[in-house]
XYZ file of C-alpha atoms in Angstrom:
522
model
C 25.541 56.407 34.457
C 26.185 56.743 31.035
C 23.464 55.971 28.428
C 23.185 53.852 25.516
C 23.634 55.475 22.105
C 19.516 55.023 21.067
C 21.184 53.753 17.128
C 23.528 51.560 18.398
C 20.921 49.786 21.064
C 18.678 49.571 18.289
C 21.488 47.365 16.065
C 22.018 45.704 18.812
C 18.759 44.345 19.077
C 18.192 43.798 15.703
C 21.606 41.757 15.986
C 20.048 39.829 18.638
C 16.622 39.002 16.806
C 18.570 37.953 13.844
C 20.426 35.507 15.823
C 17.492 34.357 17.051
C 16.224 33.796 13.414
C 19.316 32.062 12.720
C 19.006 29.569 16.042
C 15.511 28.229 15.135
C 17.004 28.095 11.446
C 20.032 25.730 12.630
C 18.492 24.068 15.220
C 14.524 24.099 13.978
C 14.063 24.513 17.670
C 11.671 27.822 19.098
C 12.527 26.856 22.753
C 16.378 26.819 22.085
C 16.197 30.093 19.995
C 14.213 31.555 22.988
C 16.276 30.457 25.793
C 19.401 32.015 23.853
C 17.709 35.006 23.038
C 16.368 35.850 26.824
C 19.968 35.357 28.075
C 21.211 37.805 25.557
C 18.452 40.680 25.841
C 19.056 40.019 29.932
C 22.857 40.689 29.140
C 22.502 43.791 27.492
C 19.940 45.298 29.569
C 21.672 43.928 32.774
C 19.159 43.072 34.502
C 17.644 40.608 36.836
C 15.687 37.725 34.675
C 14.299 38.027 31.138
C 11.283 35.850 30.572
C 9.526 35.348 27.488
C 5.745 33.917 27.762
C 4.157 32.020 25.093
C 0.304 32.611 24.181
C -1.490 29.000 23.955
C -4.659 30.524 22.297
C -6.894 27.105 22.915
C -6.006 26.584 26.528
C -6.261 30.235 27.226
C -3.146 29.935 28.878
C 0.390 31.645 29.077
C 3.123 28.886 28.871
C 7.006 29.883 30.373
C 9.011 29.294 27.270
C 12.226 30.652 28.057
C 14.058 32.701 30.786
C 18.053 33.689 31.301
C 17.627 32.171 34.613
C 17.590 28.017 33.669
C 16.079 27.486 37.253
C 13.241 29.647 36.779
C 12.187 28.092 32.950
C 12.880 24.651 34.326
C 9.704 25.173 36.405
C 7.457 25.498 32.981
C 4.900 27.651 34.880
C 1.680 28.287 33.003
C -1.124 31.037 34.125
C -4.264 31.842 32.917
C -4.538 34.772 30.410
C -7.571 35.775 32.495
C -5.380 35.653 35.963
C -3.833 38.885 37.824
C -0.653 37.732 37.186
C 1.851 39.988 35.489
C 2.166 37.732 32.251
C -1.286 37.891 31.854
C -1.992 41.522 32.484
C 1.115 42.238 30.103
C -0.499 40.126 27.248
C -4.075 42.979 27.886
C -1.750 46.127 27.783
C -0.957 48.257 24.194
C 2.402 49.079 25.249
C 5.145 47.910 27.580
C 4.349 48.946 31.213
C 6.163 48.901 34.527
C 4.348 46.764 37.138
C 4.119 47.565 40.708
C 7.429 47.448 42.669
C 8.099 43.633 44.534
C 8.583 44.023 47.938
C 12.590 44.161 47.817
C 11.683 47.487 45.292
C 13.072 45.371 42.153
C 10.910 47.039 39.364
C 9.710 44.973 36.496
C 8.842 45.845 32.918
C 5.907 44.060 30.901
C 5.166 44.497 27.179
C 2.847 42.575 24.900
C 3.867 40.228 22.279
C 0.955 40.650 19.417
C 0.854 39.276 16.131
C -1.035 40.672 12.937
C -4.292 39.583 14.408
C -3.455 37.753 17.599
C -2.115 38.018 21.092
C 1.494 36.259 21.178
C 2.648 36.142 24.458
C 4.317 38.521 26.714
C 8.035 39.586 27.957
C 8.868 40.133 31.322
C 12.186 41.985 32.318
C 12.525 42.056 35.897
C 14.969 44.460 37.526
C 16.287 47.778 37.042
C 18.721 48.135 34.135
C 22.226 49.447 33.672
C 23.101 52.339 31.614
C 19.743 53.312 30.593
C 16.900 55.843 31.637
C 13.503 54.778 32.170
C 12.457 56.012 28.759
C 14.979 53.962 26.763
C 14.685 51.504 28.735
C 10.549 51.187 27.721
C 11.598 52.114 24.511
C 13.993 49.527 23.595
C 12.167 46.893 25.101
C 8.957 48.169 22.760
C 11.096 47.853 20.029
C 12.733 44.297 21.180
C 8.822 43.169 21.582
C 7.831 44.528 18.096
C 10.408 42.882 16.214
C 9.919 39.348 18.227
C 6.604 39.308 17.679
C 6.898 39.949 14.357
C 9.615 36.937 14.340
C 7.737 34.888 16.661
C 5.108 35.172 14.160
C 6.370 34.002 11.084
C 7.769 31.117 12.687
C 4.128 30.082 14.085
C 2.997 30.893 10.765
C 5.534 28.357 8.753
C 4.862 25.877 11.466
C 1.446 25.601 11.321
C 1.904 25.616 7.616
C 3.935 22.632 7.782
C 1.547 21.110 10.412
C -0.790 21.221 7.826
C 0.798 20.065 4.910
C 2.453 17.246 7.174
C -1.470 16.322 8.244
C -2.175 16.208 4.603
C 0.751 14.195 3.653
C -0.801 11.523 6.776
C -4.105 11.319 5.744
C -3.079 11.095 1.802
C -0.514 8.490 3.082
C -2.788 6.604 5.535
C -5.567 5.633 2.703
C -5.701 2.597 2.057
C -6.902 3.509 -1.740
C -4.228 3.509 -4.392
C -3.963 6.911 -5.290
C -1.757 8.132 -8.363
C -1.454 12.033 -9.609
C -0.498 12.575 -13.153
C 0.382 15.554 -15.146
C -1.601 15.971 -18.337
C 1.349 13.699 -19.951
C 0.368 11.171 -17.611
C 3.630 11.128 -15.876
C 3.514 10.329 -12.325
C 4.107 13.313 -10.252
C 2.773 12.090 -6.907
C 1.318 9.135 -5.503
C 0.569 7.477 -1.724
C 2.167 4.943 0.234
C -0.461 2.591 -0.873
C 0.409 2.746 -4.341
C 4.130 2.524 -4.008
C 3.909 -0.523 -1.923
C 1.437 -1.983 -4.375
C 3.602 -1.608 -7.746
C 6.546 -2.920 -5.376
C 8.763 0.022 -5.977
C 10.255 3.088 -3.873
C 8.799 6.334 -4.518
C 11.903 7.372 -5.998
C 11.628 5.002 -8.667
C 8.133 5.770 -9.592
C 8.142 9.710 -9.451
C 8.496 10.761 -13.332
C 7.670 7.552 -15.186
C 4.758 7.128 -17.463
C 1.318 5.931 -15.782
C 1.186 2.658 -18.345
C 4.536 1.718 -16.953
C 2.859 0.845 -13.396
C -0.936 -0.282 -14.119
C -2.812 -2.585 -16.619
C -2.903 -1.125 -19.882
C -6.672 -1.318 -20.425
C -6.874 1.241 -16.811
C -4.027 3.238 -18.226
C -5.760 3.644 -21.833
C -9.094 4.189 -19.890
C -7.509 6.772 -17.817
C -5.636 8.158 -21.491
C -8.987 8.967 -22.544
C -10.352 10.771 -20.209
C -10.400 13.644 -21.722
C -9.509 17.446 -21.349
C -11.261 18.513 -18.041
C -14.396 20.820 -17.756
C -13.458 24.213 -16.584
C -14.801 23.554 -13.163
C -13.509 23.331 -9.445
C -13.199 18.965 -9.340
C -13.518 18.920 -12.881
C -15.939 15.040 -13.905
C -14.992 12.012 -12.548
C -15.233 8.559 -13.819
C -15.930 5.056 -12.655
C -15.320 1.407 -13.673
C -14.141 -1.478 -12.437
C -11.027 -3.160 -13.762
C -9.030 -6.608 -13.339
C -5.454 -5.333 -13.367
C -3.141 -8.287 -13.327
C 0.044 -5.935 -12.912
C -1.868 -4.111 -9.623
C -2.546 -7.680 -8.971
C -6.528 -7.496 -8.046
C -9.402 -6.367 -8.948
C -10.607 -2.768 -8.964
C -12.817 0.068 -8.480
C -11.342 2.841 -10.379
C -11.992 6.824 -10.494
C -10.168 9.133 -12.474
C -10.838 12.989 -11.972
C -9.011 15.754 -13.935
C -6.235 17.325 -11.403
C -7.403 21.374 -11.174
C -5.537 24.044 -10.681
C -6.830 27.271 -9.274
C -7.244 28.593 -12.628
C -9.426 26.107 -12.893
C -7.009 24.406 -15.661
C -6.786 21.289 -16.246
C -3.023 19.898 -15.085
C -3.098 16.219 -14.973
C -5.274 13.213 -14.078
C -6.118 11.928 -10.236
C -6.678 7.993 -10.007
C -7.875 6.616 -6.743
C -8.264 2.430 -7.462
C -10.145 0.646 -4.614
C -9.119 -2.852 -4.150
C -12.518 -5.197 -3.951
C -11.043 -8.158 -4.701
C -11.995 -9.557 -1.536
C -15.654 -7.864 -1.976
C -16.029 -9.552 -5.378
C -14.224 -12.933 -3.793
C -17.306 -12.852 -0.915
C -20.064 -11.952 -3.444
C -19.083 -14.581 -5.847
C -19.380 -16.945 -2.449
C -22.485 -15.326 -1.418
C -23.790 -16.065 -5.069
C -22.722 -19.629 -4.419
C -24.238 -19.951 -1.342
C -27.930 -18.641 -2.463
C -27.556 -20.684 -5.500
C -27.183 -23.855 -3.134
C -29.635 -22.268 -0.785
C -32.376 -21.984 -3.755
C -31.608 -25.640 -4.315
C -32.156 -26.640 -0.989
C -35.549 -25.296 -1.544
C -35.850 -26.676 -4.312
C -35.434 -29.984 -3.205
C -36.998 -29.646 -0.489
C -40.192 -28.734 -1.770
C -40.528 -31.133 -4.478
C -39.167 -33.974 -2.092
C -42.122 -33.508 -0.109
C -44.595 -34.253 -2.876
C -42.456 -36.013 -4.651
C -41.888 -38.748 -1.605
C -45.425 -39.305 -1.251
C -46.039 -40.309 -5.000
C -43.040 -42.316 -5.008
C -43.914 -44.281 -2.188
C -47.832 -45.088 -3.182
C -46.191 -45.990 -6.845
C -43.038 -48.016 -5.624
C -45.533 -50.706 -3.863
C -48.036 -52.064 -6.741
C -44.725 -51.189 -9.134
C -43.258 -54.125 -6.774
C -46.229 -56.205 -7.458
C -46.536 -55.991 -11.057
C -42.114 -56.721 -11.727
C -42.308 -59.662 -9.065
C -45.500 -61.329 -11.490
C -44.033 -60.734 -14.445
C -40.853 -62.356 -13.252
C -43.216 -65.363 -12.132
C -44.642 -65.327 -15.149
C -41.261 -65.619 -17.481
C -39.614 -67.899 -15.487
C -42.386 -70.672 -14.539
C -44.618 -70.358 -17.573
C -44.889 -72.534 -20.832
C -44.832 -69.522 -23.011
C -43.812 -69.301 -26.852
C -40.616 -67.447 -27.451
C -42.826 -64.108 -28.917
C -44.990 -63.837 -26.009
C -41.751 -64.468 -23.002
C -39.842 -61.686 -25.100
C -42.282 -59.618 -25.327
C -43.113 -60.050 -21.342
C -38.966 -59.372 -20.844
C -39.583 -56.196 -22.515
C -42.422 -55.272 -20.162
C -40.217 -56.294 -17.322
C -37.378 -54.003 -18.541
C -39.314 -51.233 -18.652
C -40.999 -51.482 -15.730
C -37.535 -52.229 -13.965
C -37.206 -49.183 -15.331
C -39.985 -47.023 -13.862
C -38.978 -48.733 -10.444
C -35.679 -47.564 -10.816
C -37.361 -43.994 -11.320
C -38.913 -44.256 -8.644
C -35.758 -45.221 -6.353
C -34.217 -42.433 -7.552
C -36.809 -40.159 -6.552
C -36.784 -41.838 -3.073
C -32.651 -40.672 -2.689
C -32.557 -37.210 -3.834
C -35.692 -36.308 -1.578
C -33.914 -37.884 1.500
C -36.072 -40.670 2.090
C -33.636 -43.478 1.806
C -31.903 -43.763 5.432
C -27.619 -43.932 4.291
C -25.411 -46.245 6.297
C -22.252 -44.630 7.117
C -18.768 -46.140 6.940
C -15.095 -44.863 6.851
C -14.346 -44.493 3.106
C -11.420 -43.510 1.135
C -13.110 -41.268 -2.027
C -10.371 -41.956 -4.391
C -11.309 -45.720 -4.084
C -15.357 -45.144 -4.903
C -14.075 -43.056 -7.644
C -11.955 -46.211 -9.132
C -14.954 -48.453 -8.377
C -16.944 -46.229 -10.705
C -14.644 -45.846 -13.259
C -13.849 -49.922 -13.615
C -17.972 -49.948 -13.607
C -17.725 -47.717 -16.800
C -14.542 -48.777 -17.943
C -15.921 -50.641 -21.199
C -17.892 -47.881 -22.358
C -15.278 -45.940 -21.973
C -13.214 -47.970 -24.163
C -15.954 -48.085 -26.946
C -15.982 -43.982 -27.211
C -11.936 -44.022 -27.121
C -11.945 -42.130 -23.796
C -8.689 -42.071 -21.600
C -8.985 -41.340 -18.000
C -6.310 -39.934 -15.755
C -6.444 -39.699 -11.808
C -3.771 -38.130 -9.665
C -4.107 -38.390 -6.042
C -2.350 -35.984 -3.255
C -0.891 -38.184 -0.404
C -2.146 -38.195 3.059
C -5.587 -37.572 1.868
C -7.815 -38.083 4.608
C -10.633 -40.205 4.586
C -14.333 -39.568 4.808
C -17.806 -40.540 6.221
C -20.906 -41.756 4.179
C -22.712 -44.924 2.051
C -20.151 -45.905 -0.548
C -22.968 -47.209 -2.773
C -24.835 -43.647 -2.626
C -21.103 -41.803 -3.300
C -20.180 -44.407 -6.173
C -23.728 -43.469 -7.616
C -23.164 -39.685 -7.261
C -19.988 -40.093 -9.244
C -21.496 -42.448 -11.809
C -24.052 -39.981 -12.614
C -20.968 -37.145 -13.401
C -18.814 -39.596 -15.676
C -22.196 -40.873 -17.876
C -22.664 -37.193 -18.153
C -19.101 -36.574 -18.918
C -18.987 -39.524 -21.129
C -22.221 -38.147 -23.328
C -20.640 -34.874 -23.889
C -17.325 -36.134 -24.804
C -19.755 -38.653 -27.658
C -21.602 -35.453 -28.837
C -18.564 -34.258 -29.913
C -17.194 -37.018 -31.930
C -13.682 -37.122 -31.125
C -11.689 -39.027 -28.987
C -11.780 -37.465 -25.637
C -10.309 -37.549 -22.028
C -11.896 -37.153 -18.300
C -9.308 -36.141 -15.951
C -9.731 -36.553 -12.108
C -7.930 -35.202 -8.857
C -8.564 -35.870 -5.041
C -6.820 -33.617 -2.881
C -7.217 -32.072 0.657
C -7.893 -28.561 0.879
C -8.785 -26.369 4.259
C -5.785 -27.502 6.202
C -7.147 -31.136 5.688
C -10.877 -30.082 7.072
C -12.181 -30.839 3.480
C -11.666 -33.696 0.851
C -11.841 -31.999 -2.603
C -12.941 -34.323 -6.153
C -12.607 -32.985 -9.322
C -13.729 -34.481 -12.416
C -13.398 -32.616 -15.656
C -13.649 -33.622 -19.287
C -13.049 -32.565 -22.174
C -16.632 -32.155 -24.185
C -18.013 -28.626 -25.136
C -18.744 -27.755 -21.927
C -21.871 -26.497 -20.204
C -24.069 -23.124 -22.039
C -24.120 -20.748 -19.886
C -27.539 -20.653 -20.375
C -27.980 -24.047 -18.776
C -25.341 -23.869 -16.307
C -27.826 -22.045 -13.391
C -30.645 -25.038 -13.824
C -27.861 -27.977 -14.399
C -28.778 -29.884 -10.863
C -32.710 -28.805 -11.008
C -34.556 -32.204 -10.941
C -36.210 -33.233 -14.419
C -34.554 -30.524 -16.021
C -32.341 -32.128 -18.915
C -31.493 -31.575 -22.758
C -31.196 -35.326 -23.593
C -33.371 -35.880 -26.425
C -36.908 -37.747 -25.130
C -36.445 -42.086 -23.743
C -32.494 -40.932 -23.498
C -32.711 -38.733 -20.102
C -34.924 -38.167 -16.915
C -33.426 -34.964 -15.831
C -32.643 -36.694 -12.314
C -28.616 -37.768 -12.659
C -27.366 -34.789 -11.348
C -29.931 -34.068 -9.274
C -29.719 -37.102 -7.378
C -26.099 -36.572 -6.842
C -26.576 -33.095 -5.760
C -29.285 -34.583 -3.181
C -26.403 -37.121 -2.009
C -23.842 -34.983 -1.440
C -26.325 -32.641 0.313
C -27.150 -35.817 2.247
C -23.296 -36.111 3.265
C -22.648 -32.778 4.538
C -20.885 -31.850 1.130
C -21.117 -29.640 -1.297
C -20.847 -29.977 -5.552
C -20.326 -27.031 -7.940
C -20.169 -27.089 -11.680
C -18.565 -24.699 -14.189
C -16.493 -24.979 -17.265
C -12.882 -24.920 -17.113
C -10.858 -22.273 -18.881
C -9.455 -24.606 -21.123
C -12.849 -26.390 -22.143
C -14.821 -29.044 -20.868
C -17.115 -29.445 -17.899
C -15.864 -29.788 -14.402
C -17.597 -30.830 -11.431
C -15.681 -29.889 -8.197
C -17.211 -32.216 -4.890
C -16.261 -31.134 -1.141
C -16.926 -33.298 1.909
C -16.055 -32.643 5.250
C -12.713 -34.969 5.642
C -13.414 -37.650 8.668
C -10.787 -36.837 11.906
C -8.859 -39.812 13.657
């Protein structure tokens, strides 16, 4: 039997492991490299079967993951690193050992696969080989298993490495923040899926151009000034919250000098957290408590309120029907009956006070009928139509179609929106100019909610006011011209018809009063 020439086996095998480095290169496939590899160490040893067993360190389990014979590997056999089997007793030893002889006297040769600081696997090569001695044959297997481990190794190595960086690239990927990294020239060097899809580019497009190019300018001149970063790990952030009109919502911002392990500073991080939907449902909830403390309100000075309203509207009653007795049967001189038509008028006018008082704290019972609101709205506006004239102002209504129609007391609705226009009317007069009140009816809520708008064109409301605008007796009419209850009695009738009325002022100027009532369903 002639014996291998120790330099030439030793090319050979490093021939063979470069190969093998070569296969996972080509293919990025371990398995494929192995399986190639096993067939070719089996080949030159000549033996039976070459196996090659993979460590799986949090199992604790030896995994098949190659052999020369395809049968054999197809099985995908896995033993316990703490079993009697040979893989596992080969992955315990320091050195490649021979194994007890099988039964048919086949010998088989074990040696350890070990890393730098951890147990590989093992290889198995069963059966005696051809043209070498026992001692080369341990030998070059010893050196086959020192130079695939150290292989085997470096390829674990580089994949966990890109495991890693491909988890990081996930998570960074899978925020739902917009996230943007700068250099300290503010030119985008990497950013998230979030923020691509946001600034409605690809990331192609946005790698390498300047940060102002893709936000708002007052976050990118916020983020400009920043500043140089303190000389520590994370450097300072910053917060604020920004409307960004090119981002397209609004924003809760943090910029945070990018680090380097020198602890220099090498650009800007910017994580923006969209809240426009927070801000959207705080801006409701604010709504909602502001009715709520209404309610209250309401409801609390109703109750005494009713009471007084009630023991005054009865001998009020009394007093208007004797004086209209009085003017109209009497044989009075012309200074006396005028002066009894001016008592008359104003006590018409306490009564009136006093029905007033009776709607907005709920005591006056509402008779429901199918309405249309854009024709109470024209009802009011013909009843106001001449003083509208006198302070030269124009009125304009548009009207979706198909808006549906809703349920209350057109009497108590006409009154609600006489209250608004007087209002409306007054603050147009304060100003002295000619003047317009524009008004809309449209559905809104998938046709669930009839929507009235009326808006003028007066100075608007002071912010100041705004807040207290529907309290009852609150009003800045000057004494005799104002009771404080207008708007607080149509605030009490909407209430009463399941609505609801906010006021603001428009961007352009002027009041507007926005009314929402649940739209009746055929």
């Amino acid at each position: 039997m002639a014996l291998q020439p120790p330099i030439s086996l030793h090319r050979r095998i490093q021939e063979l492991l470069l190969g093998f480095s070569r296969g996972i290169s080509a293919t990025l496939s371990v398995s494929g490299a192995l399986e190639a590899l096993s067939s070719e160490v089996n080949a030159l040893f000549g033996t039976r079967r070459v196996s090659i067993w993979i460590h799986d360190r949090r199992a604790r389990e030896l995994a098949l993951a190659a052999s020369s014979d395809g049968v054999y590997a197809s099985a995908g056999t896995r033993v316990h690193t703490e079993s009697d089997t040979i893989p596992a007793r080969g992955l315990r030893l320091d050195g490649p050992q021979f194994a007890a002889p099988a039964a048919d006297g086949a010998r088989t040769l074990v040696a350890p696969l070990r890393g730098w600081r951890r147990a590989l696997g093992t290889l198995v090569v069963e059966g005696d080989p051809e043209g070498f001695d026992d001692q080369q044959f341990v030998d070059a297997v010893h050196d086959l298993a020192v130079q695939l481990s150290f292989a085997l190794e470096n390829v674990q190595l580089l994949e966990e490495v890109l495991q890693q960086r491909r988890l990081l690239e996930d998570t960074f990927n899978s925020l739902i923040d917009l996230v943007v990294v700068t250099d300290n020239a503010l030119r985008v060097v990497q950013m998230n899926e979030a923020f691509v899809a946001r600034v409605g580019s690809s990331r192609r497009a946005v790698m390498e151009r300047p940060l102002s190019e893709l936000i708002g300018a007052e976050m990118a001149t916020w983020v400009a000034e920043s500043g140089p970063a303190p000389q520590t790990a994370g450097g300072a952030a910053r917060t604020r919250q920004f409307t960004d009109d090119r981002l397209g919502g609004i924003f809760a911002a943090t910029v945070a000098p990018l680090i380097d392990r020198d602890l220099e500073p090498v650009g800007r991080v910017l994580v923006a957290r969209d809240i426009t939907s927070q801000m959207q449902l705080e801006t409701e909830r604010e709504a909602l408590r502001g009715q709520l403390a209404q309610s209250e309100k309401l409801a609390s000075l109703g109750q005494f309120v009713a009471g007084i309203a009630h023991e005054m509207n009865n001998p009020l009653q009394g007093v208007l029907g004797h004086l209209e007795l009085l003017i109209e049967t009497a044989e009075l001189e012309r200074p006396v009956r005028s002066t009894l038509r001016r008592i008359y008028q104003e006590g018409d006018r306490a009564a009136k006070i006093v029905r007033n008082l009776l709607i907005f704290t709920g005591s006056q019972r509402i008779s429901r009928q199918r309405l249309r609101i854009d024709r109470v709205l024209a009802r009011a506006l013909t009843s106001r139509a001449a003083s509208l004239r006198q302070h030269r102002i124009d009125v304009s209504r548009q009207k979706e179609d198909d808006v549906p129609p809703v349920s209350g007391d057109g009497l108590l609705l006409q009154q609600a929106l006489l209250n608004i226009l007087i209002n409306a009317e007054h603050a147009i007069e304060s100003a002295g100019t000619p003047g317009r009140i524009n008004t809309s009816v449209c559905a809104v809520d998938g046709g669930d909610t009839v929507r009235l708008t009326i808006q003028d064109t007066g100075p608007g409301i002071p912010p100041e006011i705004l807040p207290r605008i529907f309290d009852p007796f609150f009003t800045t009419k000057d004494v005799g011209k104002g009771t404080g209850l207008g708007l607080a009695i149509t605030y009490g009738i909407v209430l009463e018809h399941g609505g609801t009325i906010h006021a603001s002022n428009a961007p352009e100027g002027g009041a507007r009063f926005t009314i929402d009532l649940p739209a009746l369903r055929t």
